[in-house]
mmCIF file of C-alpha atoms and ligand atoms in Angstrom:
data_model
loop_
_atom_site.group_PDB
_atom_site.id
_atom_site.type_symbol
_atom_site.label_atom_id
_atom_site.label_comp_id
_atom_site.label_asym_id
_atom_site.label_seq_id
_atom_site.Cartn_x
_atom_site.Cartn_y
_atom_site.Cartn_z
ATOM 1 C CA UNK A 954 49.822 28.035 66.060
ATOM 2 C CA UNK A 955 49.718 25.153 63.958
ATOM 3 C CA UNK A 956 51.126 25.503 60.090
ATOM 4 C CA UNK A 957 47.626 25.835 58.558
ATOM 5 C CA UNK A 958 46.992 28.846 60.672
ATOM 6 C CA UNK A 959 49.718 30.756 58.799
ATOM 7 C CA UNK A 960 48.676 29.349 55.187
ATOM 8 C CA UNK A 961 47.253 31.771 52.679
ATOM 9 C CA UNK A 962 44.449 30.762 50.256
ATOM 10 C CA UNK A 963 42.663 32.253 47.318
ATOM 11 C CA UNK A 964 39.142 31.268 46.369
ATOM 12 C CA UNK A 965 37.993 32.659 42.912
ATOM 13 C CA UNK A 966 34.395 33.263 42.598
ATOM 14 C CA UNK A 967 33.969 33.345 46.347
ATOM 15 C CA UNK A 968 31.256 36.349 46.691
ATOM 16 C CA UNK A 969 28.484 33.588 46.140
ATOM 17 C CA UNK A 970 27.650 29.955 45.926
ATOM 18 C CA UNK A 971 30.249 26.970 46.541
ATOM 19 C CA UNK A 972 33.287 29.491 46.337
ATOM 20 C CA UNK A 973 31.755 31.673 49.120
ATOM 21 C CA UNK A 974 31.083 28.430 51.111
ATOM 22 C CA UNK A 975 34.589 26.984 50.120
ATOM 23 C CA UNK A 976 36.307 30.463 51.410
ATOM 24 C CA UNK A 977 34.253 30.529 55.034
ATOM 25 C CA UNK A 978 35.124 26.717 55.304
ATOM 26 C CA UNK A 979 39.152 27.244 54.705
ATOM 27 C CA UNK A 980 38.860 30.549 57.158
ATOM 28 C CA UNK A 981 37.187 27.919 59.724
ATOM 29 C CA UNK A 982 40.192 25.583 59.029
ATOM 30 C CA UNK A 983 42.722 28.397 60.209
ATOM 31 C CA UNK A 984 43.482 30.223 56.696
ATOM 32 C CA UNK A 985 43.601 33.737 55.655
ATOM 33 C CA UNK A 986 41.501 33.786 52.632
ATOM 34 C CA UNK A 987 41.709 36.232 49.557
ATOM 35 C CA UNK A 988 37.912 36.229 48.806
ATOM 36 C CA UNK A 989 38.117 37.004 44.737
ATOM 37 C CA UNK A 990 35.537 37.654 42.230
ATOM 38 C CA UNK A 991 34.593 39.899 39.641
ATOM 39 C CA UNK A 992 33.478 42.830 41.449
ATOM 40 C CA UNK A 993 35.169 43.433 44.841
ATOM 41 C CA UNK A 994 32.118 44.977 46.574
ATOM 42 C CA UNK A 995 30.293 41.773 45.981
ATOM 43 C CA UNK A 996 32.845 40.009 48.355
ATOM 44 C CA UNK A 997 31.742 41.978 51.330
ATOM 45 C CA UNK A 998 29.332 39.420 52.627
ATOM 46 C CA UNK A 999 31.567 36.397 52.450
ATOM 47 C CA UNK A 1000 34.527 38.554 54.006
ATOM 48 C CA UNK A 1001 31.955 39.639 56.510
ATOM 49 C CA UNK A 1002 30.770 36.337 57.623
ATOM 50 C CA UNK A 1003 34.642 34.791 57.654
ATOM 51 C CA UNK A 1004 35.297 38.331 60.154
ATOM 52 C CA UNK A 1005 32.305 37.802 62.243
ATOM 53 C CA UNK A 1006 33.597 34.069 63.041
ATOM 54 C CA UNK A 1007 36.931 35.284 64.003
ATOM 55 C CA UNK A 1008 38.732 34.279 61.049
ATOM 56 C CA UNK A 1009 40.901 36.689 58.125
ATOM 57 C CA UNK A 1010 39.619 37.690 54.720
ATOM 58 C CA UNK A 1011 40.434 40.302 52.097
ATOM 59 C CA UNK A 1012 38.276 41.106 49.426
ATOM 60 C CA UNK A 1013 39.629 41.289 46.104
ATOM 61 C CA UNK A 1014 37.952 42.050 42.620
ATOM 62 C CA UNK A 1015 39.578 40.494 39.484
ATOM 63 C CA UNK A 1016 38.118 38.904 36.197
ATOM 64 C CA UNK A 1017 40.237 35.482 36.266
ATOM 65 C CA UNK A 1018 40.195 35.812 32.423
ATOM 66 C CA UNK A 1019 42.259 38.874 32.086
ATOM 67 C CA UNK A 1020 46.174 38.192 32.334
ATOM 68 C CA UNK A 1021 46.638 41.987 33.906
ATOM 69 C CA UNK A 1022 44.008 41.865 36.546
ATOM 70 C CA UNK A 1023 44.998 38.411 37.761
ATOM 71 C CA UNK A 1024 48.523 39.512 37.955
ATOM 72 C CA UNK A 1025 47.982 42.186 40.145
ATOM 73 C CA UNK A 1026 45.175 40.495 42.387
ATOM 74 C CA UNK A 1027 47.714 37.446 43.284
ATOM 75 C CA UNK A 1028 50.418 40.147 43.831
ATOM 76 C CA UNK A 1029 48.085 42.092 46.046
ATOM 77 C CA UNK A 1030 47.336 39.011 48.170
ATOM 78 C CA UNK A 1031 50.810 38.380 48.540
ATOM 79 C CA UNK A 1032 51.547 41.857 50.125
ATOM 80 C CA UNK A 1033 48.539 42.259 52.082
ATOM 81 C CA UNK A 1034 47.957 38.401 53.499
ATOM 82 C CA UNK A 1035 51.411 36.847 52.390
ATOM 83 C CA UNK A 1036 52.103 34.644 49.874
ATOM 84 C CA UNK A 1037 49.392 32.097 48.690
ATOM 85 C CA UNK A 1038 49.950 28.508 48.926
ATOM 86 C CA UNK A 1039 46.633 27.198 48.513
ATOM 87 C CA UNK A 1040 44.426 28.075 45.558
ATOM 88 C CA UNK A 1041 41.064 27.303 44.573
ATOM 89 C CA UNK A 1042 40.096 27.958 41.104
ATOM 90 C CA UNK A 1043 36.025 27.857 41.206
ATOM 91 C CA UNK A 1044 34.940 31.151 39.237
ATOM 92 C CA UNK A 1045 32.557 30.059 36.652
ATOM 93 C CA UNK A 1046 29.450 30.721 34.745
ATOM 94 C CA UNK A 1047 27.025 29.309 32.118
ATOM 95 C CA UNK A 1048 26.163 30.240 28.446
ATOM 96 C CA UNK A 1049 24.058 27.135 27.560
ATOM 97 C CA UNK A 1050 22.844 26.322 24.170
ATOM 98 C CA UNK A 1051 22.540 23.434 21.834
ATOM 99 C CA UNK A 1052 25.480 23.347 19.455
ATOM 100 C CA UNK A 1053 23.607 24.823 16.388
ATOM 101 C CA UNK A 1054 22.407 27.863 18.545
ATOM 102 C CA UNK A 1055 25.879 28.128 20.446
ATOM 103 C CA UNK A 1056 27.732 31.591 19.443
ATOM 104 C CA UNK A 1057 31.224 32.150 19.125
ATOM 105 C CA UNK A 1058 30.726 34.489 22.173
ATOM 106 C CA UNK A 1059 29.140 31.707 24.071
ATOM 107 C CA UNK A 1060 32.120 29.367 23.604
ATOM 108 C CA UNK A 1061 34.762 31.825 24.498
ATOM 109 C CA UNK A 1062 33.208 33.123 27.232
ATOM 110 C CA UNK A 1063 32.644 29.816 29.423
ATOM 111 C CA UNK A 1064 36.305 28.513 28.089
ATOM 112 C CA UNK A 1065 38.027 32.122 28.876
ATOM 113 C CA UNK A 1066 36.600 32.148 32.307
ATOM 114 C CA UNK A 1067 37.106 28.503 33.348
ATOM 115 C CA UNK A 1068 39.750 27.212 31.534
ATOM 116 C CA UNK A 1069 41.958 30.218 30.774
ATOM 117 C CA UNK A 1070 40.978 31.627 34.315
ATOM 118 C CA UNK A 1071 42.291 28.524 36.250
ATOM 119 C CA UNK A 1072 45.330 28.287 34.073
ATOM 120 C CA UNK A 1073 46.139 32.299 34.650
ATOM 121 C CA UNK A 1074 45.370 32.140 38.293
ATOM 122 C CA UNK A 1075 47.364 28.960 38.544
ATOM 123 C CA UNK A 1076 50.357 30.639 36.840
ATOM 124 C CA UNK A 1077 50.345 33.409 39.046
ATOM 125 C CA UNK A 1078 50.217 31.614 42.471
ATOM 126 C CA UNK A 1079 52.666 28.932 41.387
ATOM 127 C CA UNK A 1080 55.611 31.203 41.969
ATOM 128 C CA UNK A 1081 54.800 31.438 45.457
ATOM 129 C CA UNK A 1082 54.006 27.836 46.170
ATOM 130 C CA UNK A 1083 57.584 26.783 44.387
ATOM 131 C CA UNK A 1084 59.375 29.205 46.680
ATOM 132 C CA UNK A 1085 57.360 27.675 49.905
ATOM 133 C CA UNK A 1086 58.162 24.472 48.339
ATOM 134 C CA UNK A 1087 54.393 23.586 49.616
ATOM 135 C CA UNK A 1088 51.209 24.433 47.660
ATOM 136 C CA UNK A 1089 47.816 22.977 46.922
ATOM 137 C CA UNK A 1090 45.601 23.634 43.994
ATOM 138 C CA UNK A 1091 42.138 22.538 43.546
ATOM 139 C CA UNK A 1092 40.199 23.255 40.311
ATOM 140 C CA UNK A 1093 36.315 22.990 39.896
ATOM 141 C CA UNK A 1094 35.177 20.524 36.939
ATOM 142 C CA UNK A 1095 31.867 19.262 37.144
ATOM 143 C CA UNK A 1096 30.050 16.271 36.489
ATOM 144 C CA UNK A 1097 29.163 17.812 32.763
ATOM 145 C CA UNK A 1098 32.879 16.926 31.730
ATOM 146 C CA UNK A 1099 31.331 13.515 31.282
ATOM 147 C CA UNK A 1100 29.054 15.141 28.546
ATOM 148 C CA UNK A 1101 25.753 17.293 28.829
ATOM 149 C CA UNK A 1102 23.318 18.354 26.394
ATOM 150 C CA UNK A 1103 23.269 21.996 25.888
ATOM 151 C CA UNK A 1104 26.803 22.353 27.264
ATOM 152 C CA UNK A 1105 29.234 21.905 24.627
ATOM 153 C CA UNK A 1106 31.265 24.881 25.590
ATOM 154 C CA UNK A 1107 30.775 23.900 29.356
ATOM 155 C CA UNK A 1108 31.484 20.315 29.476
ATOM 156 C CA UNK A 1109 34.965 20.975 27.090
ATOM 157 C CA UNK A 1110 35.906 23.317 29.533
ATOM 158 C CA UNK A 1111 35.332 21.088 32.690
ATOM 159 C CA UNK A 1112 36.816 18.068 31.055
ATOM 160 C CA UNK A 1113 39.675 20.299 30.175
ATOM 161 C CA UNK A 1114 40.687 21.180 33.775
ATOM 162 C CA UNK A 1115 40.749 17.518 34.501
ATOM 163 C CA UNK A 1116 43.668 17.115 32.271
ATOM 164 C CA UNK A 1117 45.069 20.541 33.328
ATOM 165 C CA UNK A 1118 44.860 19.154 36.540
ATOM 166 C CA UNK A 1119 46.580 16.212 36.292
ATOM 167 C CA UNK A 1120 49.581 18.010 34.456
ATOM 168 C CA UNK A 1121 49.708 20.440 37.005
ATOM 169 C CA UNK A 1122 49.799 17.621 39.294
ATOM 170 C CA UNK A 1123 53.054 16.401 37.276
ATOM 171 C CA UNK A 1124 54.823 19.527 36.980
ATOM 172 C CA UNK A 1125 54.736 20.875 40.212
ATOM 173 C CA UNK A 1126 54.574 17.887 42.526
ATOM 174 C CA UNK A 1127 58.518 17.601 42.709
ATOM 175 C CA UNK A 1128 58.072 21.322 44.829
ATOM 176 C CA UNK A 1129 55.622 19.988 47.395
ATOM 177 C CA UNK A 1130 52.482 20.855 45.379
ATOM 178 C CA UNK A 1131 49.172 18.835 44.895
ATOM 179 C CA UNK A 1132 46.613 19.213 42.358
ATOM 180 C CA UNK A 1133 43.420 18.175 42.060
ATOM 181 C CA UNK A 1134 40.099 18.405 40.819
ATOM 182 C CA UNK A 1135 36.618 18.293 42.691
ATOM 183 C CA UNK A 1136 33.479 17.768 40.059
ATOM 184 C CA UNK A 1137 30.333 18.469 41.590
ATOM 185 C CA UNK A 1138 27.086 17.135 40.552
ATOM 186 C CA UNK A 1139 23.697 19.016 40.899
ATOM 187 C CA UNK A 1140 24.379 21.756 43.731
ATOM 188 C CA UNK A 1141 21.674 24.235 44.818
ATOM 189 C CA UNK A 1142 22.773 27.769 44.144
ATOM 190 C CA UNK A 1143 22.319 30.818 41.910
ATOM 191 C CA UNK A 1144 23.694 28.841 38.599
ATOM 192 C CA UNK A 1145 21.197 25.974 39.178
ATOM 193 C CA UNK A 1146 18.378 28.080 39.667
ATOM 194 C CA UNK A 1147 19.104 30.021 36.522
ATOM 195 C CA UNK A 1148 19.027 26.716 34.602
ATOM 196 C CA UNK A 1149 15.920 26.114 36.231
ATOM 197 C CA UNK A 1150 14.626 29.625 35.166
ATOM 198 C CA UNK A 1151 15.773 28.972 31.898
ATOM 199 C CA UNK A 1152 13.854 25.681 30.934
ATOM 200 C CA UNK A 1153 10.690 27.210 32.635
ATOM 201 C CA UNK A 1154 10.630 25.390 35.927
ATOM 202 C CA UNK A 1155 10.018 26.703 39.666
ATOM 203 C CA UNK A 1156 13.553 26.102 41.216
ATOM 204 C CA UNK A 1157 11.870 23.888 43.682
ATOM 205 C CA UNK A 1158 10.522 21.828 41.054
ATOM 206 C CA UNK A 1159 13.735 21.630 39.296
ATOM 207 C CA UNK A 1160 15.598 20.181 42.591
ATOM 208 C CA UNK A 1161 12.750 17.823 43.506
ATOM 209 C CA UNK A 1162 13.053 16.249 39.967
ATOM 210 C CA UNK A 1163 17.132 16.053 40.025
ATOM 211 C CA UNK A 1164 16.906 14.518 43.507
ATOM 212 C CA UNK A 1165 14.780 11.749 42.013
ATOM 213 C CA UNK A 1166 17.887 10.701 39.908
ATOM 214 C CA UNK A 1167 20.561 11.087 42.375
ATOM 215 C CA UNK A 1168 21.223 7.842 44.748
ATOM 216 C CA UNK A 1169 21.325 9.830 48.118
ATOM 217 C CA UNK A 1170 18.039 11.277 46.873
ATOM 218 C CA UNK A 1171 19.042 14.965 47.455
ATOM 219 C CA UNK A 1172 20.432 17.692 45.860
ATOM 220 C CA UNK A 1173 23.906 19.016 46.754
ATOM 221 C CA UNK A 1174 24.688 22.000 49.022
ATOM 222 C CA UNK A 1175 27.613 24.340 48.364
ATOM 223 C CA UNK A 1176 29.104 22.918 51.928
ATOM 224 C CA UNK A 1177 29.367 19.267 50.288
ATOM 225 C CA UNK A 1178 31.955 20.712 47.982
ATOM 226 C CA UNK A 1179 33.525 22.990 50.796
ATOM 227 C CA UNK A 1180 34.007 19.736 52.831
ATOM 228 C CA UNK A 1181 35.885 17.995 49.913
ATOM 229 C CA UNK A 1182 37.994 20.811 49.076
ATOM 230 C CA UNK A 1183 38.867 21.032 52.713
ATOM 231 C CA UNK A 1184 40.072 17.916 52.440
ATOM 232 C CA UNK A 1185 42.175 18.012 49.337
ATOM 233 C CA UNK A 1186 44.023 21.316 50.621
ATOM 234 C CA UNK A 1187 44.999 20.010 53.720
ATOM 235 C CA UNK A 1188 48.401 18.901 54.742
ATOM 236 C CA UNK A 1189 47.574 15.285 55.601
ATOM 237 C CA UNK A 1190 46.404 15.191 51.852
ATOM 238 C CA UNK A 1191 49.928 15.729 50.181
ATOM 239 C CA UNK A 1192 50.029 12.206 48.925
ATOM 240 C CA UNK A 1193 46.554 12.704 47.126
ATOM 241 C CA UNK A 1194 47.228 14.584 43.748
ATOM 242 C CA UNK A 1195 45.963 14.615 40.218
ATOM 243 C CA UNK A 1196 42.822 13.079 41.303
ATOM 244 C CA UNK A 1197 39.032 14.007 40.291
ATOM 245 C CA UNK A 1198 36.563 13.766 43.064
ATOM 246 C CA UNK A 1199 33.174 13.641 42.087
ATOM 247 C CA UNK A 1200 30.770 15.193 44.703
ATOM 248 C CA UNK A 1201 27.624 13.918 43.290
ATOM 249 C CA UNK A 1202 25.524 11.780 45.662
ATOM 250 C CA UNK A 1203 26.570 8.755 43.846
ATOM 251 C CA UNK A 1204 28.379 7.288 40.976
ATOM 252 C CA UNK A 1205 28.050 9.003 37.467
ATOM 253 C CA UNK A 1206 29.047 6.071 35.176
HETATM 254 P P1 NAP B 2089 27.537 30.913 41.010
HETATM 255 O O1 NAP B 2089 26.646 30.988 42.212
HETATM 256 O O2 NAP B 2089 27.078 31.289 39.758
HETATM 257 O O3 NAP B 2089 28.927 31.797 41.618
HETATM 258 C C1 NAP B 2089 29.720 32.051 40.459
HETATM 259 C C2 NAP B 2089 30.949 33.171 41.222
HETATM 260 O O4 NAP B 2089 31.902 33.145 39.752
HETATM 261 C C3 NAP B 2089 30.092 34.247 40.892
HETATM 262 O O5 NAP B 2089 30.182 35.176 42.195
HETATM 263 C C4 NAP B 2089 30.724 34.955 39.774
HETATM 264 O O6 NAP B 2089 30.360 36.204 39.688
HETATM 265 C C5 NAP B 2089 32.014 34.566 39.629
HETATM 266 N N1 NAP B 2089 32.520 34.829 38.502
HETATM 267 C C6 NAP B 2089 31.951 34.842 37.077
HETATM 268 N N2 NAP B 2089 32.717 34.594 36.238
HETATM 269 C C7 NAP B 2089 33.936 35.582 37.012
HETATM 270 C C8 NAP B 2089 35.251 36.227 36.413
HETATM 271 N N3 NAP B 2089 35.520 36.357 35.087
HETATM 272 N N4 NAP B 2089 36.043 36.400 37.109
HETATM 273 C C9 NAP B 2089 36.257 36.224 38.642
HETATM 274 N N5 NAP B 2089 34.659 35.729 38.959
HETATM 275 C C10 NAP B 2089 33.797 35.474 38.129
HETATM 276 O O7 NAP B 2089 28.113 29.493 40.555
HETATM 277 P P2 NAP B 2089 28.149 27.999 41.656
HETATM 278 O O8 NAP B 2089 27.245 27.100 41.306
HETATM 279 O O9 NAP B 2089 28.705 28.598 42.962
HETATM 280 O O10 NAP B 2089 29.577 27.287 40.927
HETATM 281 C C11 NAP B 2089 30.762 27.566 41.223
HETATM 282 C C12 NAP B 2089 32.045 26.712 40.365
HETATM 283 O O11 NAP B 2089 31.274 25.340 40.732
HETATM 284 C C13 NAP B 2089 31.642 27.003 38.872
HETATM 285 O O12 NAP B 2089 32.976 26.639 38.356
HETATM 286 C C14 NAP B 2089 30.616 25.794 38.305
HETATM 287 O O13 NAP B 2089 30.788 25.651 37.028
HETATM 288 C C15 NAP B 2089 30.954 24.675 39.371
HETATM 289 N N6 NAP B 2089 30.026 23.733 39.425
HETATM 290 C C16 NAP B 2089 28.700 24.112 39.842
HETATM 291 C C17 NAP B 2089 27.812 23.206 40.067
HETATM 292 C C18 NAP B 2089 26.399 23.503 40.556
HETATM 293 O O14 NAP B 2089 25.906 22.783 40.353
HETATM 294 N N7 NAP B 2089 26.218 24.694 41.195
HETATM 295 C C19 NAP B 2089 27.987 21.804 39.533
HETATM 296 C C20 NAP B 2089 28.977 21.548 38.734
HETATM 297 C C21 NAP B 2089 30.229 22.717 39.219
HETATM 298 P P3 NAP B 2089 29.410 37.321 39.476
HETATM 299 O O15 NAP B 2089 28.355 37.059 40.017
HETATM 300 O O16 NAP B 2089 29.668 38.660 39.309
HETATM 301 O O17 NAP B 2089 28.933 36.808 37.707
#
């Protein structure tokens, strides 16, 4: 049995989209995976796909922005699967609006889920990583960290995650723990489908228009991100820390 077979990973927002692809990939890499999302019942499809392929998974319901739920969820993972040494903070949502129309709730909700959620999950999981003197944390940033019209809340959260990641890399590095950010560009998921609906475009037309602006001339799929996360959480990536990897089909600036 390889070391990686014994690793326990938590992937947040893993009921669908990028998180589901990451959970499935890490299970295929040999990890036992806690598939965490708001509603435990919604994790069933991801868990089933992992188990059908012969992997090990546990559905866990928690709101990553709530301290008590995060502490309980990480504790449950530790007792049912073992201490987590891999954490992928992926849970997210959008509340897009131009600044003059953005409500306090739009701002707080996005900052709470992306930034506070990643903080709470990382704080709860680092204990097991420090004990194991090994850990891998990946925070999901975005190309929007560089600024995006209508996303003052989201771009602030995603840029914040890059600073958060670099600080974790410095604080936790002495314990054998790396922290990196993956920053996707346009990835075809329910999130981008919802954006298409908001701007009153069919998802197909929206993707075609986006692809025309991307150097590799296609939009991304969740597996593109999962592949990069798989590398960042691998044992061999132990000398890569505090980095931001854009998975966007080309350079962004
Ligand atoms: P998605 O399809 O909307 O999936 C997001 C998942 O996160 C959903 O299952 C959602 O649960 C869950 N979630 C939301 N709030 C949560 C909370 N408080 N606690 C736990 N789970 C929560 O989104 P996606 O496109 O896969 O995006 C995944 C991540 O990549 C996000 O952080 C997103 O910002 C980032 N990203 C995406 C793109 C893109 O083009 N798609 C680009 C850059 C970055 P519910 O279904 O119950 O709401």
